[in-house]
PDB file of C-alpha atoms and ligand atoms in Angstrom:
ATOM      1  CA  MET A 205       0.000   0.000   0.000  1.00  0.00           C
ATOM      2  CA  ASP A 206       1.436   3.395  -0.984  1.00  0.00           C
ATOM      3  CA  LYS A 207       1.842   5.837   1.879  1.00  0.00           C
ATOM      4  CA  LYS A 208       1.640   9.605   1.894  1.00  0.00           C
ATOM      5  CA  ARG A 209       4.036  11.266   4.314  1.00  0.00           C
ATOM      6  CA  PHE A 210       2.620  13.850   6.708  1.00  0.00           C
ATOM      7  CA  GLY A 211       5.802  14.727   8.586  1.00  0.00           C
ATOM      8  CA  PRO A 212       5.842  14.669  12.377  1.00  0.00           C
ATOM      9  CA  THR A 213       2.219  14.917  13.553  1.00  0.00           C
ATOM     10  CA  THR A 214       0.164  14.197  16.658  1.00  0.00           C
ATOM     11  CA  LEU A 215      -2.418  12.089  14.789  1.00  0.00           C
ATOM     12  CA  ALA A 216      -2.561   9.118  17.126  1.00  0.00           C
ATOM     13  CA  TYR A 217      -5.961   7.454  17.135  1.00  0.00           C
ATOM     14  CA  PRO A 218      -7.981   7.005  19.183  1.00  0.00           C
ATOM     15  CA  MET A 219      -7.565   9.566  21.940  1.00  0.00           C
ATOM     16  CA  PRO A 220      -9.510   9.606  25.168  1.00  0.00           C
ATOM     17  CA  ALA A 221     -11.746  12.473  26.241  1.00  0.00           C
ATOM     18  CA  PHE A 222     -10.856  13.381  29.822  1.00  0.00           C
ATOM     19  CA  LEU A 223     -11.623  16.229  32.155  1.00  0.00           C
ATOM     20  CA  ILE A 224      -8.601  17.319  34.162  1.00  0.00           C
ATOM     21  CA  GLY A 225      -9.470  19.026  37.426  1.00  0.00           C
ATOM     22  CA  ALA A 226      -7.503  21.268  39.756  1.00  0.00           C
ATOM     23  CA  ASN A 227      -8.218  23.922  42.331  1.00  0.00           C
ATOM     24  CA  VAL A 228      -6.985  27.224  40.959  1.00  0.00           C
ATOM     25  CA  ALA A 229      -6.747  29.878  43.697  1.00  0.00           C
ATOM     26  CA  GLY A 230      -9.021  27.682  45.800  1.00  0.00           C
ATOM     27  CA  LYS A 231     -11.704  27.240  43.130  1.00  0.00           C
ATOM     28  CA  PRO A 232     -12.286  24.054  41.122  1.00  0.00           C
ATOM     29  CA  ASN A 233     -11.621  24.239  37.388  1.00  0.00           C
ATOM     30  CA  PHE A 234     -11.631  21.620  34.642  1.00  0.00           C
ATOM     31  CA  LEU A 235     -10.147  21.445  31.179  1.00  0.00           C
ATOM     32  CA  ALA A 236     -10.722  18.906  28.411  1.00  0.00           C
ATOM     33  CA  ALA A 237      -7.696  16.767  27.597  1.00  0.00           C
ATOM     34  CA  ALA A 238      -7.162  14.149  24.927  1.00  0.00           C
ATOM     35  CA  TRP A 239      -3.390  13.801  25.125  1.00  0.00           C
ATOM     36  CA  GLY A 240      -3.141  11.411  27.992  1.00  0.00           C
ATOM     37  CA  GLY A 241      -3.356   7.886  29.304  1.00  0.00           C
ATOM     38  CA  ILE A 242      -1.907   5.329  31.661  1.00  0.00           C
ATOM     39  CA  ALA A 243       1.856   5.729  32.085  1.00  0.00           C
ATOM     40  CA  CYS A 244       2.814   3.043  34.622  1.00  0.00           C
ATOM     41  CA  GLY A 245       1.191   0.006  36.252  1.00  0.00           C
ATOM     42  CA  GLU A 246       3.088  -0.352  39.521  1.00  0.00           C
ATOM     43  CA  PRO A 247       2.719   2.221  40.945  1.00  0.00           C
ATOM     44  CA  PRO A 248      -0.296   3.269  38.873  1.00  0.00           C
ATOM     45  CA  MET A 249       0.498   6.506  37.042  1.00  0.00           C
ATOM     46  CA  VAL A 250      -1.132   8.690  34.408  1.00  0.00           C
ATOM     47  CA  SER A 251       0.439  11.107  31.953  1.00  0.00           C
ATOM     48  CA  ILE A 252      -1.295  14.154  30.528  1.00  0.00           C
ATOM     49  CA  ALA A 253       0.204  16.704  28.132  1.00  0.00           C
ATOM     50  CA  ILE A 254      -0.808  20.187  29.229  1.00  0.00           C
ATOM     51  CA  HIS A 255      -0.018  23.320  27.270  1.00  0.00           C
ATOM     52  CA  HIS A 256       2.012  25.969  29.132  1.00  0.00           C
ATOM     53  CA  GLN A 257      -0.783  28.516  28.872  1.00  0.00           C
ATOM     54  CA  ARG A 258      -3.620  26.543  30.472  1.00  0.00           C
ATOM     55  CA  PHE A 259      -5.239  28.203  33.477  1.00  0.00           C
ATOM     56  CA  THR A 260      -5.689  24.786  35.122  1.00  0.00           C
ATOM     57  CA  LEU A 261      -1.916  24.332  35.088  1.00  0.00           C
ATOM     58  CA  LYS A 262      -1.496  27.113  37.675  1.00  0.00           C
ATOM     59  CA  GLY A 263      -3.620  25.151  40.116  1.00  0.00           C
ATOM     60  CA  ILE A 264      -1.776  21.905  39.432  1.00  0.00           C
ATOM     61  CA  GLN A 265       1.583  23.582  40.028  1.00  0.00           C
ATOM     62  CA  ASP A 266       0.364  25.226  43.253  1.00  0.00           C
ATOM     63  CA  THR A 267      -1.384  22.223  44.796  1.00  0.00           C
ATOM     64  CA  ARG A 268       0.747  19.452  43.225  1.00  0.00           C
ATOM     65  CA  THR A 269      -2.492  17.510  42.764  1.00  0.00           C
ATOM     66  CA  PHE A 270      -5.008  17.013  39.977  1.00  0.00           C
ATOM     67  CA  SER A 271      -7.799  14.699  38.899  1.00  0.00           C
ATOM     68  CA  VAL A 272      -8.483  12.797  35.704  1.00  0.00           C
ATOM     69  CA  CYS A 273     -12.221  12.360  35.236  1.00  0.00           C
ATOM     70  CA  VAL A 274     -13.624  10.025  32.599  1.00  0.00           C
ATOM     71  CA  PRO A 275     -16.892  11.476  31.333  1.00  0.00           C
ATOM     72  CA  SER A 276     -19.706   9.508  29.730  1.00  0.00           C
ATOM     73  CA  VAL A 277     -21.356  10.245  26.387  1.00  0.00           C
ATOM     74  CA  ASP A 278     -23.986  12.190  28.374  1.00  0.00           C
ATOM     75  CA  GLN A 279     -21.352  14.846  29.185  1.00  0.00           C
ATOM     76  CA  VAL A 280     -20.044  15.503  25.675  1.00  0.00           C
ATOM     77  CA  ALA A 281     -21.305  19.112  25.535  1.00  0.00           C
ATOM     78  CA  GLU A 282     -19.783  19.901  28.927  1.00  0.00           C
ATOM     79  CA  VAL A 283     -16.434  18.345  27.957  1.00  0.00           C
ATOM     80  CA  ASP A 284     -16.332  20.329  24.726  1.00  0.00           C
ATOM     81  CA  PHE A 285     -17.233  23.513  26.601  1.00  0.00           C
ATOM     82  CA  CYS A 286     -14.397  22.882  29.080  1.00  0.00           C
ATOM     83  CA  GLY A 287     -12.110  22.532  26.061  1.00  0.00           C
ATOM     84  CA  ILE A 288     -13.065  25.764  24.330  1.00  0.00           C
ATOM     85  CA  VAL A 289     -13.251  28.274  27.184  1.00  0.00           C
ATOM     86  CA  SER A 290     -10.789  29.088  29.943  1.00  0.00           C
ATOM     87  CA  GLY A 291     -11.384  29.193  33.663  1.00  0.00           C
ATOM     88  CA  LYS A 292      -9.749  32.630  33.424  1.00  0.00           C
ATOM     89  CA  ASN A 293     -12.994  33.906  31.895  1.00  0.00           C
ATOM     90  CA  TYR A 294     -15.735  31.489  32.943  1.00  0.00           C
ATOM     91  CA  ASP A 295     -16.825  29.575  36.012  1.00  0.00           C
ATOM     92  CA  LYS A 296     -16.966  26.242  34.185  1.00  0.00           C
ATOM     93  CA  VAL A 297     -18.242  24.322  37.217  1.00  0.00           C
ATOM     94  CA  ALA A 298     -21.291  26.579  37.529  1.00  0.00           C
ATOM     95  CA  ALA A 299     -21.869  26.728  33.768  1.00  0.00           C
ATOM     96  CA  CYS A 300     -21.817  22.918  33.456  1.00  0.00           C
ATOM     97  CA  GLY A 301     -23.718  22.235  36.660  1.00  0.00           C
ATOM     98  CA  PHE A 302     -20.892  19.989  37.855  1.00  0.00           C
ATOM     99  CA  GLU A 303     -21.247  18.580  41.346  1.00  0.00           C
ATOM    100  CA  VAL A 304     -17.696  18.600  42.671  1.00  0.00           C
ATOM    101  CA  PHE A 305     -16.363  16.174  45.244  1.00  0.00           C
ATOM    102  CA  TYR A 306     -12.986  15.698  46.907  1.00  0.00           C
ATOM    103  CA  GLY A 307     -11.248  12.540  48.107  1.00  0.00           C
ATOM    104  CA  GLU A 308      -8.046  11.466  49.868  1.00  0.00           C
ATOM    105  CA  LEU A 309      -5.934  14.460  48.910  1.00  0.00           C
ATOM    106  CA  GLY A 310      -8.586  17.036  49.755  1.00  0.00           C
ATOM    107  CA  ASN A 311      -7.776  19.434  46.921  1.00  0.00           C
ATOM    108  CA  ALA A 312      -8.130  17.508  43.653  1.00  0.00           C
ATOM    109  CA  PRO A 313     -11.667  18.346  42.496  1.00  0.00           C
ATOM    110  CA  MET A 314     -13.628  15.607  40.724  1.00  0.00           C
ATOM    111  CA  VAL A 315     -16.946  15.666  38.890  1.00  0.00           C
ATOM    112  CA  LYS A 316     -19.699  13.515  40.402  1.00  0.00           C
ATOM    113  CA  GLN A 317     -21.459  13.167  37.049  1.00  0.00           C
ATOM    114  CA  CYS A 318     -18.340  11.520  35.542  1.00  0.00           C
ATOM    115  CA  PRO A 319     -18.585   7.756  36.080  1.00  0.00           C
ATOM    116  CA  VAL A 320     -14.835   7.303  36.726  1.00  0.00           C
ATOM    117  CA  SER A 321     -12.342   9.645  38.389  1.00  0.00           C
ATOM    118  CA  PHE A 322      -8.702   9.268  39.320  1.00  0.00           C
ATOM    119  CA  GLU A 323      -7.224  11.357  42.077  1.00  0.00           C
ATOM    120  CA  CYS A 324      -3.570  12.103  41.352  1.00  0.00           C
ATOM    121  CA  LYS A 325      -0.477  13.480  43.022  1.00  0.00           C
ATOM    122  CA  LEU A 326       1.876  15.317  40.671  1.00  0.00           C
ATOM    123  CA  GLU A 327       5.141  13.351  40.523  1.00  0.00           C
ATOM    124  CA  GLN A 328       7.040  14.894  37.622  1.00  0.00           C
ATOM    125  CA  MET A 329       6.461  17.550  35.029  1.00  0.00           C
ATOM    126  CA  PRO A 330       9.027  17.491  32.227  1.00  0.00           C
ATOM    127  CA  ASP A 331       8.797  20.421  29.831  1.00  0.00           C
ATOM    128  CA  LEU A 332       8.685  18.973  26.320  1.00  0.00           C
ATOM    129  CA  GLY A 333       8.190  22.186  24.334  1.00  0.00           C
ATOM    130  CA  SER A 334       4.693  23.597  23.987  1.00  0.00           C
ATOM    131  CA  HIS A 335       3.445  21.177  26.655  1.00  0.00           C
ATOM    132  CA  PHE A 336       4.446  19.891  30.048  1.00  0.00           C
ATOM    133  CA  LEU A 337       3.991  16.166  30.457  1.00  0.00           C
ATOM    134  CA  LEU A 338       2.262  15.845  33.806  1.00  0.00           C
ATOM    135  CA  ILE A 339       3.012  12.534  35.405  1.00  0.00           C
ATOM    136  CA  GLY A 340       0.660  11.812  38.249  1.00  0.00           C
ATOM    137  CA  ARG A 341       0.559   8.982  40.732  1.00  0.00           C
ATOM    138  CA  ILE A 342      -2.999   7.663  41.064  1.00  0.00           C
ATOM    139  CA  VAL A 343      -3.844   7.625  44.772  1.00  0.00           C
ATOM    140  CA  GLU A 344      -7.503   6.638  44.452  1.00  0.00           C
ATOM    141  CA  THR A 345     -10.059   5.627  41.816  1.00  0.00           C
ATOM    142  CA  TYR A 346     -13.753   6.425  42.130  1.00  0.00           C
ATOM    143  CA  VAL A 347     -16.376   4.609  40.040  1.00  0.00           C
ATOM    144  CA  SER A 348     -20.114   5.284  40.134  1.00  0.00           C
ATOM    145  CA  GLU A 349     -21.963   2.394  41.759  1.00  0.00           C
ATOM    146  CA  ASP A 350     -24.415   2.196  38.875  1.00  0.00           C
ATOM    147  CA  CYS A 351     -21.526   1.519  36.460  1.00  0.00           C
ATOM    148  CA  LEU A 352     -20.521  -1.736  38.150  1.00  0.00           C
ATOM    149  CA  THR A 353     -21.375  -5.296  37.113  1.00  0.00           C
ATOM    150  CA  ASP A 354     -20.598  -7.965  39.724  1.00  0.00           C
ATOM    151  CA  GLY A 355     -18.739  -5.277  41.655  1.00  0.00           C
ATOM    152  CA  LYS A 356     -16.399  -4.438  38.754  1.00  0.00           C
ATOM    153  CA  PRO A 357     -16.319  -1.335  36.539  1.00  0.00           C
ATOM    154  CA  ASP A 358     -18.256  -2.094  33.347  1.00  0.00           C
ATOM    155  CA  VAL A 359     -17.275  -0.072  30.284  1.00  0.00           C
ATOM    156  CA  GLU A 360     -20.711  -0.609  28.727  1.00  0.00           C
ATOM    157  CA  LYS A 361     -22.263   1.175  31.694  1.00  0.00           C
ATOM    158  CA  ILE A 362     -19.527   3.813  31.957  1.00  0.00           C
ATOM    159  CA  ARG A 363     -19.992   4.696  28.271  1.00  0.00           C
ATOM    160  CA  PRO A 364     -16.806   6.742  27.822  1.00  0.00           C
ATOM    161  CA  PHE A 365     -16.156   8.445  24.498  1.00  0.00           C
ATOM    162  CA  LEU A 366     -13.217   9.181  22.251  1.00  0.00           C
ATOM    163  CA  TYR A 367     -11.835  12.202  20.465  1.00  0.00           C
ATOM    164  CA  SER A 368     -10.470  12.005  16.944  1.00  0.00           C
ATOM    165  CA  SER A 369      -8.306  14.810  15.601  1.00  0.00           C
ATOM    166  CA  GLY A 370      -7.165  15.428  12.059  1.00  0.00           C
ATOM    167  CA  TYR A 371      -9.419  15.921   9.052  1.00  0.00           C
ATOM    168  CA  LYS A 372     -12.627  15.669  11.061  1.00  0.00           C
ATOM    169  CA  LYS A 373     -12.458  16.739  14.673  1.00  0.00           C
ATOM    170  CA  GLU A 374     -15.195  14.703  16.305  1.00  0.00           C
ATOM    171  CA  TYR A 375     -16.212  12.733  19.338  1.00  0.00           C
ATOM    172  CA  HIS A 376     -17.044   9.049  18.933  1.00  0.00           C
ATOM    173  CA  SER A 377     -18.755   6.556  21.161  1.00  0.00           C
ATOM    174  CA  PHE A 378     -17.280   3.063  21.519  1.00  0.00           C
ATOM    175  CA  GLY A 379     -18.288   0.463  18.956  1.00  0.00           C
ATOM    176  CA  GLU A 380     -19.149  -3.106  19.871  1.00  0.00           C
ATOM    177  CA  ALA A 381     -16.505  -5.484  21.259  1.00  0.00           C
ATOM    178  CA  ILE A 382     -14.746  -7.263  18.370  1.00  0.00           C
ATOM    179  CA  ALA A 383     -12.628  -9.892  20.136  1.00  0.00           C
ATOM    180  CA  PRO A 384     -11.508 -11.009  23.595  1.00  0.00           C
ATOM    181  CA  ALA A 385      -8.202  -9.368  24.519  1.00  0.00           C
ATOM    182  CA  PHE A 386      -5.101 -11.494  25.235  1.00  0.00           C
ATOM    183  CA  LYS A 387      -6.919 -14.445  23.584  1.00  0.00           C
ATOM    184  CA  ARG A 388      -7.649 -13.621  19.962  1.00  0.00           C
ATOM    185  CA  GLY A 389      -3.947 -13.720  19.019  1.00  0.00           C
ATOM    186  CA  LYS A 390      -3.522 -17.249  20.383  1.00  0.00           C
ATOM    187  CA  GLU A 391      -4.922 -18.594  17.122  1.00  0.00           C
ATOM    188  CA  ILE A 392      -1.834 -17.272  15.287  1.00  0.00           C
ATOM    189  CA  LYS A 393       0.522 -18.285  18.101  1.00  0.00           C
ATOM    190  CA  SER A 394      -0.750 -21.874  17.995  1.00  0.00           C
ATOM    191  CA  ARG A 395       0.446 -22.198  14.378  1.00  0.00           C
ATOM    192  CA  LEU A 396       4.045 -21.227  15.242  1.00  0.00           C
ATOM    193  CA  ASN A 397       7.119 -22.629  16.937  1.00  0.00           C
ATOM    194  CA  PRO A 398       8.739 -20.013  19.197  1.00  0.00           C
ATOM    195  CA  GLN A 399      12.114 -18.666  18.097  1.00  0.00           C
ATOM    196  CA  SER A 400      14.983 -18.771  20.515  1.00  0.00           C
ATOM    197  CA  ILE A 401      17.199 -15.737  19.995  1.00  0.00           C
TER     198      ILE A 401
HETATM  199  C1  FMN B 131     -11.280  17.555  22.703  1.00  0.00           C
HETATM  200  C2  FMN B 131     -10.264  18.473  23.318  1.00  0.00           C
HETATM  201  C3  FMN B 131      -9.076  17.941  23.774  1.00  0.00           C
HETATM  202  C4  FMN B 131      -8.099  18.782  24.355  1.00  0.00           C
HETATM  203  N1  FMN B 131      -6.935  18.226  24.793  1.00  0.00           N
HETATM  204  C5  FMN B 131      -6.014  19.021  25.413  1.00  0.00           C
HETATM  205  C6  FMN B 131      -4.838  18.439  25.949  1.00  0.00           C
HETATM  206  O1  FMN B 131      -4.628  17.222  25.903  1.00  0.00           O
HETATM  207  N2  FMN B 131      -3.948  19.275  26.553  1.00  0.00           N
HETATM  208  C7  FMN B 131      -4.152  20.632  26.653  1.00  0.00           C
HETATM  209  O2  FMN B 131      -3.299  21.347  27.200  1.00  0.00           O
HETATM  210  N3  FMN B 131      -5.284  21.200  26.146  1.00  0.00           N
HETATM  211  C8  FMN B 131      -6.220  20.429  25.552  1.00  0.00           C
HETATM  212  N4  FMN B 131      -7.375  20.975  25.055  1.00  0.00           N
HETATM  213  C9  FMN B 131      -7.575  22.423  25.169  1.00  0.00           C
HETATM  214  C10 FMN B 131      -8.010  22.865  26.585  1.00  0.00           C
HETATM  215  O3  FMN B 131      -9.017  22.021  27.107  1.00  0.00           O
HETATM  216  C11 FMN B 131      -8.548  24.313  26.475  1.00  0.00           C
HETATM  217  O4  FMN B 131      -7.505  25.167  26.040  1.00  0.00           O
HETATM  218  C12 FMN B 131      -9.186  24.828  27.731  1.00  0.00           C
HETATM  219  O5  FMN B 131      -9.920  25.979  27.406  1.00  0.00           O
HETATM  220  C13 FMN B 131      -8.175  25.178  28.829  1.00  0.00           C
HETATM  221  O6  FMN B 131      -8.893  25.541  29.964  1.00  0.00           O
HETATM  222  P1  FMN B 131      -8.242  26.358  31.169  1.00  0.00           P
HETATM  223  O7  FMN B 131      -7.620  27.595  30.574  1.00  0.00           O
HETATM  224  O8  FMN B 131      -9.404  26.662  32.062  1.00  0.00           O
HETATM  225  O9  FMN B 131      -7.235  25.474  31.808  1.00  0.00           O
HETATM  226  C14 FMN B 131      -8.348  20.172  24.476  1.00  0.00           C
HETATM  227  C15 FMN B 131      -9.566  20.693  24.012  1.00  0.00           C
HETATM  228  C16 FMN B 131     -10.523  19.854  23.453  1.00  0.00           C
HETATM  229  C17 FMN B 131     -11.828  20.430  22.968  1.00  0.00           C
END
């Protein structure tokens, strides 16, 4: 297949749609973030790329804490709003009707309406250019009771959504499951003899 080169880009699909929360001058504020994900398993860590100019960043630097909230498809308008206006100019919590709660750390605001929230302690913040890469240690995870099946978080009840950048900038819901993970590849493996290198 012929390939067209696009140079260095940030077009990695899919991207999550998160709300990142911090208290800025004592008031909760949230921004939308798509450039993030899990960064380490033990201890559990997240990484989020935050532009130098974000208002939320001030709060994260001051308190050394932040939250990563996973919204559901029901909150798509609120997430987009939090991604197009700054807390410098708007009270986003009031405008979105967010019910804010706090956990272990006491100053990482989280949104009750979001089915999943991670409370994080800032560990490192390398400056990569336009963005800092916030690396946060997850100190607690909160999941709405009504999103559990047999006591475990159920993605079909959480109903998170994705952001796709590039030609069309859009939000997408999840499609149906296509295969069991860590199992589907066994079919190929079973046809092979392992190499010893
Ligand atoms: C879908 C979407 C994803 C975004 N992802 C990021 C991101 O990963 N990092 C970032 O710094 N800004 C991101 N933004 C932009 C910020 O959310 C936006 O600049 C916001 O207004 C900053 O709010 P604040 O000034 O209150 O912190 C994103 C915006 C949208 C709509």
